[in-house]
Amino acid sequence: TKGRGRLGRNWFSPKYKGIYLSLIIRPKILPSQASILTLLSAVSVCEAIKELTSLEPQIKWPNDILINNKKLGGILTELNAEMDEVKFMVIGIGLNVNNDKKNLVAGATSLKEQMQEHVNRVNFLQEILRRIEKNYLSFKQRGAKPIVEKWRQQNITLGKRIKVYSHKEHIEGMGVDIDTDGGLLLRKDSGLIQKVMAGDVVACR
């Protein structure tokens, strides 16, 4: 009941309503590659939703799961690492499943609201874990490229003018691509391509 999001923000997590879980993994990667596991997890959640429903989920970089431009869930990855070694990573996933519309914050949605029916959380959790395992094994065997390609197909960030708020600065430009370590490539008005590894993305009007 005490879900946590990026930068210590609260994640509304009432009992018996959503899926809230943490997975511990020990990938043999450099700390600079850790962001790819956020993309992998988001892709896996979207694949599970598409497998079990007729909905079309989308991903907003770096960690939001959307349906019809409303936030359905989020991914939070944290790591324990040294300069050249990841000791372990925690993948946190929060997903609004049977949350009632009246209890959701503005701009949020749930599977129940979108489908107009109660959803079996156990079935969804099982499918999410299956997808994560499959994609994680693929990542270990084939590297980041297949995961990045899947992410590109699901995303709503690339090809749009956006602002990325990071710490005390913001960067504005066109989202042009995603790097193989999960970084967002942004083309600024000067033409310069800047790589961003973390931040909040807002679409420009």
PDB file of N, CA and C in Angstrom, residues 49 53-57 66-72 96-101 104 107-119:
ATOM      1  N   ILE A  49      -0.312  -7.191 -21.925  1.00  0.00           N
ATOM      2  CA  ILE A  49      -1.620  -6.549 -22.115  1.00  0.00           C
ATOM      3  C   ILE A  49      -2.207  -6.925 -23.478  1.00  0.00           C
ATOM      4  N   THR A  53      -5.745  -8.898 -23.801  1.00  0.00           N
ATOM      5  CA  THR A  53      -6.847  -7.973 -24.055  1.00  0.00           C
ATOM      6  C   THR A  53      -6.804  -7.526 -25.520  1.00  0.00           C
ATOM      7  N   SER A  54      -7.769  -6.713 -25.880  1.00  0.00           N
ATOM      8  CA  SER A  54      -7.775  -6.110 -27.222  1.00  0.00           C
ATOM      9  C   SER A  54      -7.221  -4.695 -27.190  1.00  0.00           C
ATOM     10  N   LEU A  55      -6.636  -4.303 -26.074  1.00  0.00           N
ATOM     11  CA  LEU A  55      -6.135  -2.944 -25.906  1.00  0.00           C
ATOM     12  C   LEU A  55      -4.791  -2.771 -26.612  1.00  0.00           C
ATOM     13  N   GLU A  56      -4.463  -1.512 -26.935  1.00  0.00           N
ATOM     14  CA  GLU A  56      -3.201  -1.187 -27.594  1.00  0.00           C
ATOM     15  C   GLU A  56      -2.372  -0.281 -26.680  1.00  0.00           C
ATOM     16  N   PRO A  57      -1.593  -0.855 -25.789  1.00  0.00           N
ATOM     17  CA  PRO A  57      -0.781  -0.044 -24.880  1.00  0.00           C
ATOM     18  C   PRO A  57       0.378   0.614 -25.612  1.00  0.00           C
ATOM     19  N   LEU A  66       1.026   3.663 -21.217  1.00  0.00           N
ATOM     20  CA  LEU A  66      -0.181   4.439 -21.499  1.00  0.00           C
ATOM     21  C   LEU A  66      -1.189   3.624 -22.298  1.00  0.00           C
ATOM     22  N   ILE A  67      -2.450   3.969 -22.126  1.00  0.00           N
ATOM     23  CA  ILE A  67      -3.508   3.496 -23.010  1.00  0.00           C
ATOM     24  C   ILE A  67      -4.402   4.692 -23.306  1.00  0.00           C
ATOM     25  N   ASN A  68      -4.601   4.961 -24.580  1.00  0.00           N
ATOM     26  CA  ASN A  68      -5.396   6.122 -24.998  1.00  0.00           C
ATOM     27  C   ASN A  68      -4.896   7.412 -24.345  1.00  0.00           C
ATOM     28  N   ASN A  69      -3.570   7.547 -24.306  1.00  0.00           N
ATOM     29  CA  ASN A  69      -2.906   8.737 -23.760  1.00  0.00           C
ATOM     30  C   ASN A  69      -3.145   8.961 -22.277  1.00  0.00           C
ATOM     31  N   LYS A  70      -3.574   7.924 -21.570  1.00  0.00           N
ATOM     32  CA  LYS A  70      -3.715   8.002 -20.122  1.00  0.00           C
ATOM     33  C   LYS A  70      -2.756   7.009 -19.478  1.00  0.00           C
ATOM     34  N   LYS A  71      -2.236   7.390 -18.325  1.00  0.00           N
ATOM     35  CA  LYS A  71      -1.212   6.557 -17.685  1.00  0.00           C
ATOM     36  C   LYS A  71      -1.829   5.351 -17.000  1.00  0.00           C
ATOM     37  N   LEU A  72      -1.372   4.189 -17.412  1.00  0.00           N
ATOM     38  CA  LEU A  72      -1.827   2.925 -16.840  1.00  0.00           C
ATOM     39  C   LEU A  72      -0.850   2.395 -15.804  1.00  0.00           C
ATOM     40  N   ASN A  96      -2.174  -0.129 -12.819  1.00  0.00           N
ATOM     41  CA  ASN A  96      -3.570   0.019 -12.397  1.00  0.00           C
ATOM     42  C   ASN A  96      -4.414  -1.037 -13.108  1.00  0.00           C
ATOM     43  N   VAL A  97      -5.012  -1.923 -12.347  1.00  0.00           N
ATOM     44  CA  VAL A  97      -5.761  -3.036 -12.945  1.00  0.00           C
ATOM     45  C   VAL A  97      -7.253  -2.879 -12.676  1.00  0.00           C
ATOM     46  N   ASN A  98      -7.678  -3.111 -11.439  1.00  0.00           N
ATOM     47  CA  ASN A  98      -9.104  -2.998 -11.107  1.00  0.00           C
ATOM     48  C   ASN A  98      -9.417  -1.716 -10.337  1.00  0.00           C
ATOM     49  N   ASN A  99      -8.563  -0.731 -10.469  1.00  0.00           N
ATOM     50  CA  ASN A  99      -8.812   0.557  -9.831  1.00  0.00           C
ATOM     51  C   ASN A  99     -10.040   1.218 -10.456  1.00  0.00           C
ATOM     52  N   ASP A 100     -10.889   1.756  -9.605  1.00  0.00           N
ATOM     53  CA  ASP A 100     -12.090   2.434 -10.091  1.00  0.00           C
ATOM     54  C   ASP A 100     -11.746   3.837 -10.590  1.00  0.00           C
ATOM     55  N   LYS A 101     -12.440   4.253 -11.617  1.00  0.00           N
ATOM     56  CA  LYS A 101     -12.171   5.545 -12.238  1.00  0.00           C
ATOM     57  C   LYS A 101     -12.248   6.681 -11.232  1.00  0.00           C
ATOM     58  N   LEU A 104      -8.983   7.296  -9.333  1.00  0.00           N
ATOM     59  CA  LEU A 104      -7.746   7.538 -10.072  1.00  0.00           C
ATOM     60  C   LEU A 104      -7.466   9.031 -10.184  1.00  0.00           C
ATOM     61  N   GLY A 107      -5.633  12.085 -15.487  1.00  0.00           N
ATOM     62  CA  GLY A 107      -4.661  11.614 -16.456  1.00  0.00           C
ATOM     63  C   GLY A 107      -4.290  10.149 -16.322  1.00  0.00           C
ATOM     64  N   ALA A 108      -4.882   9.462 -15.350  1.00  0.00           N
ATOM     65  CA  ALA A 108      -4.595   8.038 -15.150  1.00  0.00           C
ATOM     66  C   ALA A 108      -5.784   7.193 -15.587  1.00  0.00           C
ATOM     67  N   THR A 109      -5.531   5.913 -15.823  1.00  0.00           N
ATOM     68  CA  THR A 109      -6.592   4.984 -16.178  1.00  0.00           C
ATOM     69  C   THR A 109      -6.249   3.617 -15.602  1.00  0.00           C
ATOM     70  N   SER A 110      -7.146   2.663 -15.789  1.00  0.00           N
ATOM     71  CA  SER A 110      -6.920   1.289 -15.333  1.00  0.00           C
ATOM     72  C   SER A 110      -7.420   0.325 -16.400  1.00  0.00           C
ATOM     73  N   LEU A 111      -6.988  -0.914 -16.311  1.00  0.00           N
ATOM     74  CA  LEU A 111      -7.488  -1.916 -17.253  1.00  0.00           C
ATOM     75  C   LEU A 111      -8.999  -2.082 -17.114  1.00  0.00           C
ATOM     76  N   LYS A 112      -9.490  -2.031 -15.885  1.00  0.00           N
ATOM     77  CA  LYS A 112     -10.923  -2.170 -15.665  1.00  0.00           C
ATOM     78  C   LYS A 112     -11.699  -1.050 -16.357  1.00  0.00           C
ATOM     79  N   GLU A 113     -11.196   0.176 -16.241  1.00  0.00           N
ATOM     80  CA  GLU A 113     -11.876   1.308 -16.885  1.00  0.00           C
ATOM     81  C   GLU A 113     -11.863   1.148 -18.394  1.00  0.00           C
ATOM     82  N   GLN A 114     -10.752   0.704 -18.948  1.00  0.00           N
ATOM     83  CA  GLN A 114     -10.624   0.585 -20.395  1.00  0.00           C
ATOM     84  C   GLN A 114     -11.438  -0.577 -20.951  1.00  0.00           C
ATOM     85  N   MET A 115     -11.532  -1.660 -20.202  1.00  0.00           N
ATOM     86  CA  MET A 115     -12.208  -2.860 -20.690  1.00  0.00           C
ATOM     87  C   MET A 115     -13.667  -2.962 -20.231  1.00  0.00           C
ATOM     88  N   GLN A 116     -14.022  -2.130 -19.244  1.00  0.00           N
ATOM     89  CA  GLN A 116     -15.368  -2.152 -18.682  1.00  0.00           C
ATOM     90  C   GLN A 116     -15.714  -3.509 -18.083  1.00  0.00           C
ATOM     91  N   GLU A 117     -14.720  -4.148 -17.473  1.00  0.00           N
ATOM     92  CA  GLU A 117     -14.951  -5.415 -16.788  1.00  0.00           C
ATOM     93  C   GLU A 117     -13.824  -5.674 -15.791  1.00  0.00           C
ATOM     94  N   HIS A 118     -14.118  -6.505 -14.802  1.00  0.00           N
ATOM     95  CA  HIS A 118     -13.127  -6.869 -13.800  1.00  0.00           C
ATOM     96  C   HIS A 118     -12.047  -7.734 -14.442  1.00  0.00           C
ATOM     97  N   VAL A 119     -10.802  -7.561 -14.003  1.00  0.00           N
ATOM     98  CA  VAL A 119      -9.670  -8.253 -14.602  1.00  0.00           C
ATOM     99  C   VAL A 119      -9.033  -9.199 -13.580  1.00  0.00           C
TER     100      VAL A 119
END
